[in-house]
PDB file of C-alpha atoms in Angstrom:
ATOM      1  CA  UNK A   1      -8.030  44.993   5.901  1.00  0.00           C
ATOM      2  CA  UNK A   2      -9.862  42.915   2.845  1.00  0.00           C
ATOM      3  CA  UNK A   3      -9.174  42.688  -0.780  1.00  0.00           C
ATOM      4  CA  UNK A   4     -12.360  44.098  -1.088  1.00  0.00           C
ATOM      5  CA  UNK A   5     -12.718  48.160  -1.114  1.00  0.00           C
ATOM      6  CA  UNK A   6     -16.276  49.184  -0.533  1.00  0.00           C
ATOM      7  CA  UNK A   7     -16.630  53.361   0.081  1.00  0.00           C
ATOM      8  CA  UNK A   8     -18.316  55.305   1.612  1.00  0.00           C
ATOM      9  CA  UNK A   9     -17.617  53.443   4.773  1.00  0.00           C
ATOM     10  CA  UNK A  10     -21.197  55.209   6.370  1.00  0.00           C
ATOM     11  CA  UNK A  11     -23.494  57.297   4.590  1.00  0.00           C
ATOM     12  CA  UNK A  12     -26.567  59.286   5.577  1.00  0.00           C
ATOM     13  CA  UNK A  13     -29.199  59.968   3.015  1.00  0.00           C
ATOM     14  CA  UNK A  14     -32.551  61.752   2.678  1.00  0.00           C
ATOM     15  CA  UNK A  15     -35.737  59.879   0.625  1.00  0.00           C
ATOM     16  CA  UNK A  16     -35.520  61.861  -2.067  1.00  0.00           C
ATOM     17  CA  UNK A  17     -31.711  62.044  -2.821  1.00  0.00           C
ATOM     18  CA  UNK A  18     -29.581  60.297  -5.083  1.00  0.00           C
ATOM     19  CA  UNK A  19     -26.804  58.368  -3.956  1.00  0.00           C
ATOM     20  CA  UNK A  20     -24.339  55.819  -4.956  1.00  0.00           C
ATOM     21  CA  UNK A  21     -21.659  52.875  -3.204  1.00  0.00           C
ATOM     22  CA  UNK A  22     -18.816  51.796  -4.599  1.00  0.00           C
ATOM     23  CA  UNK A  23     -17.124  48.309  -4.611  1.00  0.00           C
ATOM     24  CA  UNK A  24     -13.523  47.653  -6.140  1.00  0.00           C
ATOM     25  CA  UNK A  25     -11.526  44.489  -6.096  1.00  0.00           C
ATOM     26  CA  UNK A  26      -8.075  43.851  -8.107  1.00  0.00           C
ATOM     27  CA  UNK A  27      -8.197  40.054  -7.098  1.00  0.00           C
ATOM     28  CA  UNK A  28      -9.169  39.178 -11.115  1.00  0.00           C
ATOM     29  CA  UNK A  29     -12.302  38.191  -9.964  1.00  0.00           C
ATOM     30  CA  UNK A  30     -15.007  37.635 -12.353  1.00  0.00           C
ATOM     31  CA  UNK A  31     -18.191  37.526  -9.731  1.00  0.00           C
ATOM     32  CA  UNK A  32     -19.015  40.409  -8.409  1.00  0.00           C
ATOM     33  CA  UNK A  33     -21.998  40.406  -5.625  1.00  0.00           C
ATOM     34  CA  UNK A  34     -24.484  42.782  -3.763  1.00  0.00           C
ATOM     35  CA  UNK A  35     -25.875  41.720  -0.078  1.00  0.00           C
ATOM     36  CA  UNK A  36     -27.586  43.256   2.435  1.00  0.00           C
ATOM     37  CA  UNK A  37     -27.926  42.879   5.465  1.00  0.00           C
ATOM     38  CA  UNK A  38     -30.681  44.119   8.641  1.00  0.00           C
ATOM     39  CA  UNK A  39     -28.961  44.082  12.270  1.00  0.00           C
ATOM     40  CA  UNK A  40     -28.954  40.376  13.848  1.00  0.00           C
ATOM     41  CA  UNK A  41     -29.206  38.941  10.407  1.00  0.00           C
ATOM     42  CA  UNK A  42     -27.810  36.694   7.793  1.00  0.00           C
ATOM     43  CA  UNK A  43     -26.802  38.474   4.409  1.00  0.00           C
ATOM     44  CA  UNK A  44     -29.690  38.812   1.828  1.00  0.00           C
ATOM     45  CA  UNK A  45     -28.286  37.984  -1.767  1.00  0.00           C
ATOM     46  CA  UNK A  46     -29.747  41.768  -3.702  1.00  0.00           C
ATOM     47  CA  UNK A  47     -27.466  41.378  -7.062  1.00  0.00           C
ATOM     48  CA  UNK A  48     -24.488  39.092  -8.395  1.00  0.00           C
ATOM     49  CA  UNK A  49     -22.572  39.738 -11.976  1.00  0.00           C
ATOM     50  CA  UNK A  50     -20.953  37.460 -13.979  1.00  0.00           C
ATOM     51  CA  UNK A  51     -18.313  38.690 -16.294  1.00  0.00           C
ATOM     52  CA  UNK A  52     -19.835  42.478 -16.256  1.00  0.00           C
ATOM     53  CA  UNK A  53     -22.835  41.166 -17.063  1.00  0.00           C
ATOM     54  CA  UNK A  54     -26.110  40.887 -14.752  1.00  0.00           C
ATOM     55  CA  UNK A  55     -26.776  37.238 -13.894  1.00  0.00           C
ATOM     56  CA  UNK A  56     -28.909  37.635 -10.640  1.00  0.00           C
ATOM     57  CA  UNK A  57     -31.366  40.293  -9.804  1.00  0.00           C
ATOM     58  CA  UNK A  58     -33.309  38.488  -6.149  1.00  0.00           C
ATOM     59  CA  UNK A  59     -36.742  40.734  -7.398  1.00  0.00           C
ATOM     60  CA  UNK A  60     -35.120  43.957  -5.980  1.00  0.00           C
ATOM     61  CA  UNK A  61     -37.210  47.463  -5.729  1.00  0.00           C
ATOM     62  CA  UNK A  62     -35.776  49.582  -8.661  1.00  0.00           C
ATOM     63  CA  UNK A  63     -35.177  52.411  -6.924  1.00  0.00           C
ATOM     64  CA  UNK A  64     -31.725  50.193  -6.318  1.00  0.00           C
ATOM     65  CA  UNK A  65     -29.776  50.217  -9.585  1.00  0.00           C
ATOM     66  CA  UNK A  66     -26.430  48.045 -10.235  1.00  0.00           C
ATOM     67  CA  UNK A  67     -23.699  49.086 -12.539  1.00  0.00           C
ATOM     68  CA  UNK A  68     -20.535  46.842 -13.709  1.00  0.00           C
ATOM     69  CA  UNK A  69     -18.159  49.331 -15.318  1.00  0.00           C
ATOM     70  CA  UNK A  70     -15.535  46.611 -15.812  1.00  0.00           C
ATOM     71  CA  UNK A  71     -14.468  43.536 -14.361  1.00  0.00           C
ATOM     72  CA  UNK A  72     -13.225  45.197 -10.944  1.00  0.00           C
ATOM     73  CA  UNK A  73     -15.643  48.144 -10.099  1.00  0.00           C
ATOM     74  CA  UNK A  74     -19.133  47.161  -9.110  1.00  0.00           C
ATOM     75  CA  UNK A  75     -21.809  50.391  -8.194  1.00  0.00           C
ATOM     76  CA  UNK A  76     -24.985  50.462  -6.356  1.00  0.00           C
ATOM     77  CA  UNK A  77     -27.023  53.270  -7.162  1.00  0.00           C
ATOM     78  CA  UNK A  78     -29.267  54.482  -4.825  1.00  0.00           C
ATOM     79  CA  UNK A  79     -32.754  57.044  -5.271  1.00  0.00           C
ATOM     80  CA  UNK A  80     -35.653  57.675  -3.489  1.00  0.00           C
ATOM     81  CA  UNK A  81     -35.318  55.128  -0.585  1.00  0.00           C
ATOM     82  CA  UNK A  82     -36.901  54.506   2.128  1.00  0.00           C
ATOM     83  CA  UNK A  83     -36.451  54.127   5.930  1.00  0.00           C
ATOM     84  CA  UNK A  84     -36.848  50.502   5.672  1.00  0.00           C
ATOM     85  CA  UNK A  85     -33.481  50.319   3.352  1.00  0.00           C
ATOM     86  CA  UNK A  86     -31.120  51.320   5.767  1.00  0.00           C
ATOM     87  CA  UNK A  87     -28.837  48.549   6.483  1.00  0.00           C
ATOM     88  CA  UNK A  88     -25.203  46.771   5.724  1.00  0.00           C
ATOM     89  CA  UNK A  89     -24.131  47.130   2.367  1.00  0.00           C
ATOM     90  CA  UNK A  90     -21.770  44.164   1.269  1.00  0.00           C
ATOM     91  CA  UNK A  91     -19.647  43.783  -1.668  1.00  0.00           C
ATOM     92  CA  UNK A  92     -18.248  40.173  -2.358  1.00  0.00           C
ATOM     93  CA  UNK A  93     -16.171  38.879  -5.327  1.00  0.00           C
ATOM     94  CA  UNK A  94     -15.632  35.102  -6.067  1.00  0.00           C
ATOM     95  CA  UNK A  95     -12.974  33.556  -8.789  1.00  0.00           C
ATOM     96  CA  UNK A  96     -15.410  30.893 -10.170  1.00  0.00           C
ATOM     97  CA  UNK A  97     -19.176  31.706  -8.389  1.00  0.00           C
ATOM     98  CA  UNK A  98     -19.722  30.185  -5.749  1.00  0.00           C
ATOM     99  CA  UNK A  99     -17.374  26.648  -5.969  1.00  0.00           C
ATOM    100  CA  UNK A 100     -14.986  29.090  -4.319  1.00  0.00           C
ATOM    101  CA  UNK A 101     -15.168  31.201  -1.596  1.00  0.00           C
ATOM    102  CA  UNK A 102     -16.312  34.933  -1.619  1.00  0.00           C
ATOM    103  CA  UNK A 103     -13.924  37.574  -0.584  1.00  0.00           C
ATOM    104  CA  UNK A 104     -15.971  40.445   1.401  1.00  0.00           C
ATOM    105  CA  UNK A 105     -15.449  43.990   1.731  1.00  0.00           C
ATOM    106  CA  UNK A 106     -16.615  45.306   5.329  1.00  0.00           C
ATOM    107  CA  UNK A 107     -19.457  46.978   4.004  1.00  0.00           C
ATOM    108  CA  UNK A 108     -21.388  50.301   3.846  1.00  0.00           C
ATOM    109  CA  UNK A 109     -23.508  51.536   6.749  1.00  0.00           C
ATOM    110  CA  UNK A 110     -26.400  53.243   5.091  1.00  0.00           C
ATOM    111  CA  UNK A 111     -29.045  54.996   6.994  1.00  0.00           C
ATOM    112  CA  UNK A 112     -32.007  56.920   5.661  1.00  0.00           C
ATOM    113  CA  UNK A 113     -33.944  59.689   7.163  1.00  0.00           C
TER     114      UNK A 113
ATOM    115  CA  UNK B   1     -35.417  31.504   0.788  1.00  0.00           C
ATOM    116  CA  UNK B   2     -33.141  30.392   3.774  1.00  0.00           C
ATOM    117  CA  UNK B   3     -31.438  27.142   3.261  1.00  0.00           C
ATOM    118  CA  UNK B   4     -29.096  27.067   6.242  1.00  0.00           C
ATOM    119  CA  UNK B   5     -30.377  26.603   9.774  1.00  0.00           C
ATOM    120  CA  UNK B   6     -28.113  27.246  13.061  1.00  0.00           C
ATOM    121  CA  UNK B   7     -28.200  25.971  16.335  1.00  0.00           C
ATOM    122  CA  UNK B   8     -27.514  27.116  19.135  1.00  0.00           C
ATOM    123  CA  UNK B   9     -28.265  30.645  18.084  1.00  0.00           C
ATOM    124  CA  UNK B  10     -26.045  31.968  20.583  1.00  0.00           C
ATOM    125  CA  UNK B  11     -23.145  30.265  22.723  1.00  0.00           C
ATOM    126  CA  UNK B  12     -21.016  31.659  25.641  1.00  0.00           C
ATOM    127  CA  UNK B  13     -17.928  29.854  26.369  1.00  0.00           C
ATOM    128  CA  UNK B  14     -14.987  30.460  28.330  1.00  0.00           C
ATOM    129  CA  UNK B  15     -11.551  31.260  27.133  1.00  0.00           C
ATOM    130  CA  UNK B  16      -9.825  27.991  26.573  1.00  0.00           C
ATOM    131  CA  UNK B  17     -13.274  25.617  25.748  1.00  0.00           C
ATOM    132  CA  UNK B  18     -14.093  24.284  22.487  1.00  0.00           C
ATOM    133  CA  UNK B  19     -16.972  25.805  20.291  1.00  0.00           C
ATOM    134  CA  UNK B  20     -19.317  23.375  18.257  1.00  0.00           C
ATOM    135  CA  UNK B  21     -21.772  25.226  16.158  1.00  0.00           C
ATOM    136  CA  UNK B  22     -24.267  23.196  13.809  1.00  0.00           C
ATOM    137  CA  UNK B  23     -25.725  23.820  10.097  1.00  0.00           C
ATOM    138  CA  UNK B  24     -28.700  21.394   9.022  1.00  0.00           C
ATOM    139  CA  UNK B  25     -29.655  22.346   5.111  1.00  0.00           C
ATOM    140  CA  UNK B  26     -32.134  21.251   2.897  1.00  0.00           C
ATOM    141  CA  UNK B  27     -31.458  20.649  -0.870  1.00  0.00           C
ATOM    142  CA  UNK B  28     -28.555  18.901  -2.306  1.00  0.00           C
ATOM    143  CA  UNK B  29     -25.589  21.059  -2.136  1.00  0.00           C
ATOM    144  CA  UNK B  30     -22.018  21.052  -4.145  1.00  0.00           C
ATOM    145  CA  UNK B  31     -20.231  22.400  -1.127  1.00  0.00           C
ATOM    146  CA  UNK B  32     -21.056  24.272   2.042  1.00  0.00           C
ATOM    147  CA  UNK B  33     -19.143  27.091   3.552  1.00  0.00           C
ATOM    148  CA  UNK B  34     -18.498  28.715   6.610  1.00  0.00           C
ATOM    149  CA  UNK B  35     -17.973  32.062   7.009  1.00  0.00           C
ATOM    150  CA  UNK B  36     -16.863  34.408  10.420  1.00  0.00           C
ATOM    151  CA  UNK B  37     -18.119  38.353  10.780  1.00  0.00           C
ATOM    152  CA  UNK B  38     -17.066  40.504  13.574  1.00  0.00           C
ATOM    153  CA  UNK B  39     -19.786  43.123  14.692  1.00  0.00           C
ATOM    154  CA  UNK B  40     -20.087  45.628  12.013  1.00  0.00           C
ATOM    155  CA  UNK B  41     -17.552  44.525   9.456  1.00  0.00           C
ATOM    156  CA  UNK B  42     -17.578  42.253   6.350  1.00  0.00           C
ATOM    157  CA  UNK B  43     -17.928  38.694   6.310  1.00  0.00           C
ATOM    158  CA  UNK B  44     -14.535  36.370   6.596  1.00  0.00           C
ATOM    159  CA  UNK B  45     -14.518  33.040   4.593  1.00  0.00           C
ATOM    160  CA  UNK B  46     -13.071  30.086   6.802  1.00  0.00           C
ATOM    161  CA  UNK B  47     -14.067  26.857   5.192  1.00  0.00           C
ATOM    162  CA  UNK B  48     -15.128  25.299   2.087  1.00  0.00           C
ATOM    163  CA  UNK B  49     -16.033  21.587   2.034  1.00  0.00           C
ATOM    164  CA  UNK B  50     -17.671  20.199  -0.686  1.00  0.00           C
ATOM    165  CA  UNK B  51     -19.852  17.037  -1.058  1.00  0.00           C
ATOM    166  CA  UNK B  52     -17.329  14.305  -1.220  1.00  0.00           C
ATOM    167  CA  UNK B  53     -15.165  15.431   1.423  1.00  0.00           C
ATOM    168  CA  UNK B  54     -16.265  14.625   4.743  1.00  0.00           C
ATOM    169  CA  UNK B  55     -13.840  16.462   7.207  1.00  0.00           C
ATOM    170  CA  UNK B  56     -11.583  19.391   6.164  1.00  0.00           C
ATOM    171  CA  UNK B  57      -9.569  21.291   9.391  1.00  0.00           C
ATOM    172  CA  UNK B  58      -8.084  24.603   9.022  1.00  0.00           C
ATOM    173  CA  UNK B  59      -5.597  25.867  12.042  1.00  0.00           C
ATOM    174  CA  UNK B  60      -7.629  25.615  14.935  1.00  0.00           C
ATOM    175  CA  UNK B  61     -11.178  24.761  12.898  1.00  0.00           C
ATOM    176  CA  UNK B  62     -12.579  21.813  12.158  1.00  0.00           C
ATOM    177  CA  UNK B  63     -15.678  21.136   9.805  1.00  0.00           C
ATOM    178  CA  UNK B  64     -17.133  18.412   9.146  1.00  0.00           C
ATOM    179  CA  UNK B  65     -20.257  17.577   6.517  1.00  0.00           C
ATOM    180  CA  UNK B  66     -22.761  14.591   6.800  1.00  0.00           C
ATOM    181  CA  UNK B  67     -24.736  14.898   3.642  1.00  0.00           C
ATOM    182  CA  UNK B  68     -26.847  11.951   4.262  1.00  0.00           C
ATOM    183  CA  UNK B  69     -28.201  14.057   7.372  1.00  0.00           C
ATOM    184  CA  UNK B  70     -27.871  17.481   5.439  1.00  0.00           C
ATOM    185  CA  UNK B  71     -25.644  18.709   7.880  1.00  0.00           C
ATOM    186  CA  UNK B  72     -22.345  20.299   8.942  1.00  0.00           C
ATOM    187  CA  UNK B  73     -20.982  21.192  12.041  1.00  0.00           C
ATOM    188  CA  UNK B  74     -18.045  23.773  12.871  1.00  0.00           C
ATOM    189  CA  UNK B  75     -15.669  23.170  15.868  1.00  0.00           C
ATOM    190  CA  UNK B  76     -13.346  25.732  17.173  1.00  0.00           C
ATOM    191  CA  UNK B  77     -11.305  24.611  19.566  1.00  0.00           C
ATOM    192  CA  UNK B  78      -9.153  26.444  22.350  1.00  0.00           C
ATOM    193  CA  UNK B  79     -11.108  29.398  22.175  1.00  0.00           C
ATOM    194  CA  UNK B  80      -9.695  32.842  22.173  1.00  0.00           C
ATOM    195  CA  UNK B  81     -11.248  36.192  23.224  1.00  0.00           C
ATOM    196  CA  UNK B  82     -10.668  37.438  19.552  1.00  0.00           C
ATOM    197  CA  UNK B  83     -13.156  34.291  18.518  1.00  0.00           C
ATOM    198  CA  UNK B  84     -15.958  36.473  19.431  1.00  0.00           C
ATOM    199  CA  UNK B  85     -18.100  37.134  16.566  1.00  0.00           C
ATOM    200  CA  UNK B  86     -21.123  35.446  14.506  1.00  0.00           C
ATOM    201  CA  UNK B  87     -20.513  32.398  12.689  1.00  0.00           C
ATOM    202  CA  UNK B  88     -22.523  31.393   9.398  1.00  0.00           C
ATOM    203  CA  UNK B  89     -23.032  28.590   7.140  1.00  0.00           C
ATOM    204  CA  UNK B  90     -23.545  29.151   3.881  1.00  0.00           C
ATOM    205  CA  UNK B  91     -24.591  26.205   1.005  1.00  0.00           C
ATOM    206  CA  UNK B  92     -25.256  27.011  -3.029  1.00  0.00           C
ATOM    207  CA  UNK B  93     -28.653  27.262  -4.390  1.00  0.00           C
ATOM    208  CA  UNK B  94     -30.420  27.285  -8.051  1.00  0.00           C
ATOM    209  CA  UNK B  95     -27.312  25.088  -9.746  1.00  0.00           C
ATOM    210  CA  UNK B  96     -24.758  27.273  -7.803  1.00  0.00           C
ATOM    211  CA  UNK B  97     -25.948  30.850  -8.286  1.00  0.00           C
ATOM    212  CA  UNK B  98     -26.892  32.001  -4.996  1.00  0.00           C
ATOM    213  CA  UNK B  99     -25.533  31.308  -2.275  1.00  0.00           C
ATOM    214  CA  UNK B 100     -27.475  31.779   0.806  1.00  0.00           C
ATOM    215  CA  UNK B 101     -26.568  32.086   4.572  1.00  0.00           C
ATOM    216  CA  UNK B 102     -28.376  30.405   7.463  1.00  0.00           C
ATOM    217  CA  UNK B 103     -29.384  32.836  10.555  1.00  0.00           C
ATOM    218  CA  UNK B 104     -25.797  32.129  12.183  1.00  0.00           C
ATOM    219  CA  UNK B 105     -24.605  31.660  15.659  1.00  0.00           C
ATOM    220  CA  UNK B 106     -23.398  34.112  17.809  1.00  0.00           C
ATOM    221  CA  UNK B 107     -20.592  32.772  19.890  1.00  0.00           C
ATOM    222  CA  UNK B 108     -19.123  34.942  22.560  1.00  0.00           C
ATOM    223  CA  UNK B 109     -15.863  33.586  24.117  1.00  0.00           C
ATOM    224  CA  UNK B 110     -15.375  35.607  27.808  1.00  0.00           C
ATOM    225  CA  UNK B 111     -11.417  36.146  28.945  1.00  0.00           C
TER     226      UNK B 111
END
């Protein structure tokens, strides 16, 4: 088990439908992050917030949109993707960026069809 | 941008042997950390070293960093079956915004 809730555990999605993950952490945390990752891969930084606010966006297609509700809920919406999307989905949280260590949540399969 | 770079990519060890996986990186770094992931699930944080330490050991892990050589290297020693997973480095980028993984090592340990 992690500190780090991310649901739906899989999902299953069509191009044109409108989706969203969810990430939760009660750990204080004031970074929140967004990777992804492709099978046999290292993690690819998509999104990180600092105190709610936006910080990092790595140049990623809008049809992925990030919400910060408040300091423990982080949201990835998701619209009109593509085949080529479907990955891991990881949520991390860190107290003070990344001088300390990120906690993980295990991550949202996503596949789209 | 990948900072990190593994070797070997993959190991196979028997139960029992010790593990040595490397990390050469190339920009100055604040710290470097090592992190484990089991197939399919999230990533587990091990170590953090930073830049003045040179050696930091954790249970059965030790790490140690060589920043003059921009490396690190993770030893596991007296393997388990439940060791099994990939291992990855992972060193700050941009003043400590990003933090990026290398392609990790995938170590199988065989009971």
């Amino acid at each position: 088990d992690t500190e780090v809730t991310q649901t739906p555990k899989h999902l299953v999605m069509g191009m044109t439908n409108k989706k969203s993950l969810k990430c939760e952490q009660h750990m204080g945390h004031r970074a929140m992050y967004w990777y992804k990752q492709k099978a046999k891969k290292p993690p690819e930084l998509m999104f990180v917030y600092s105190y709610e606010k936006l910080s990092i966006n790595e140049s990623v297609p809008s049809r992925f949109s990030p919400e910060c509700p408040n300091s423990s809920l982080l949201n990835l919406h998701l619209h009109a993707l593509q085949p080529e999307d479907s990955a891991l989905y990881l949520c991390a949280s860190s107290q003070d960026g990344y001088n300390s260590p990120l906690h993980f949540g295990n991550g949202t399969r996503l596949t789209v069809t | 941008s990948q900072q990190g770079e593994e070797d070997p990519q993959a190991l196979s060890i028997q139960e029992g042997e010790n593990a040595t996986m490397n990390c050469s990186y190339k920009t100055s770094i604040n710290n470097l950390q090592w992190y484990r992931q089991n197939s399919g699930r999230g990533l587990v944080h091990l170590i953090l070293i930073r830049s003045n330490e040179r050696e930091k050991h954790s249970g059965r892990l030790r790490v140690t960093l060589d920043t003059s050589k921009k490396s690190s290297s993770l030893l596991i020693t007296a393997s388990r079956a439940a060791d099994t997973a990939s291992y990855f480095c992972a060193t700050p980028l941009e003043y400590g915004n990003k933090l990026v993984f290398g392609a990790g090592t995938i170590l199988r340990v065989k009971s």
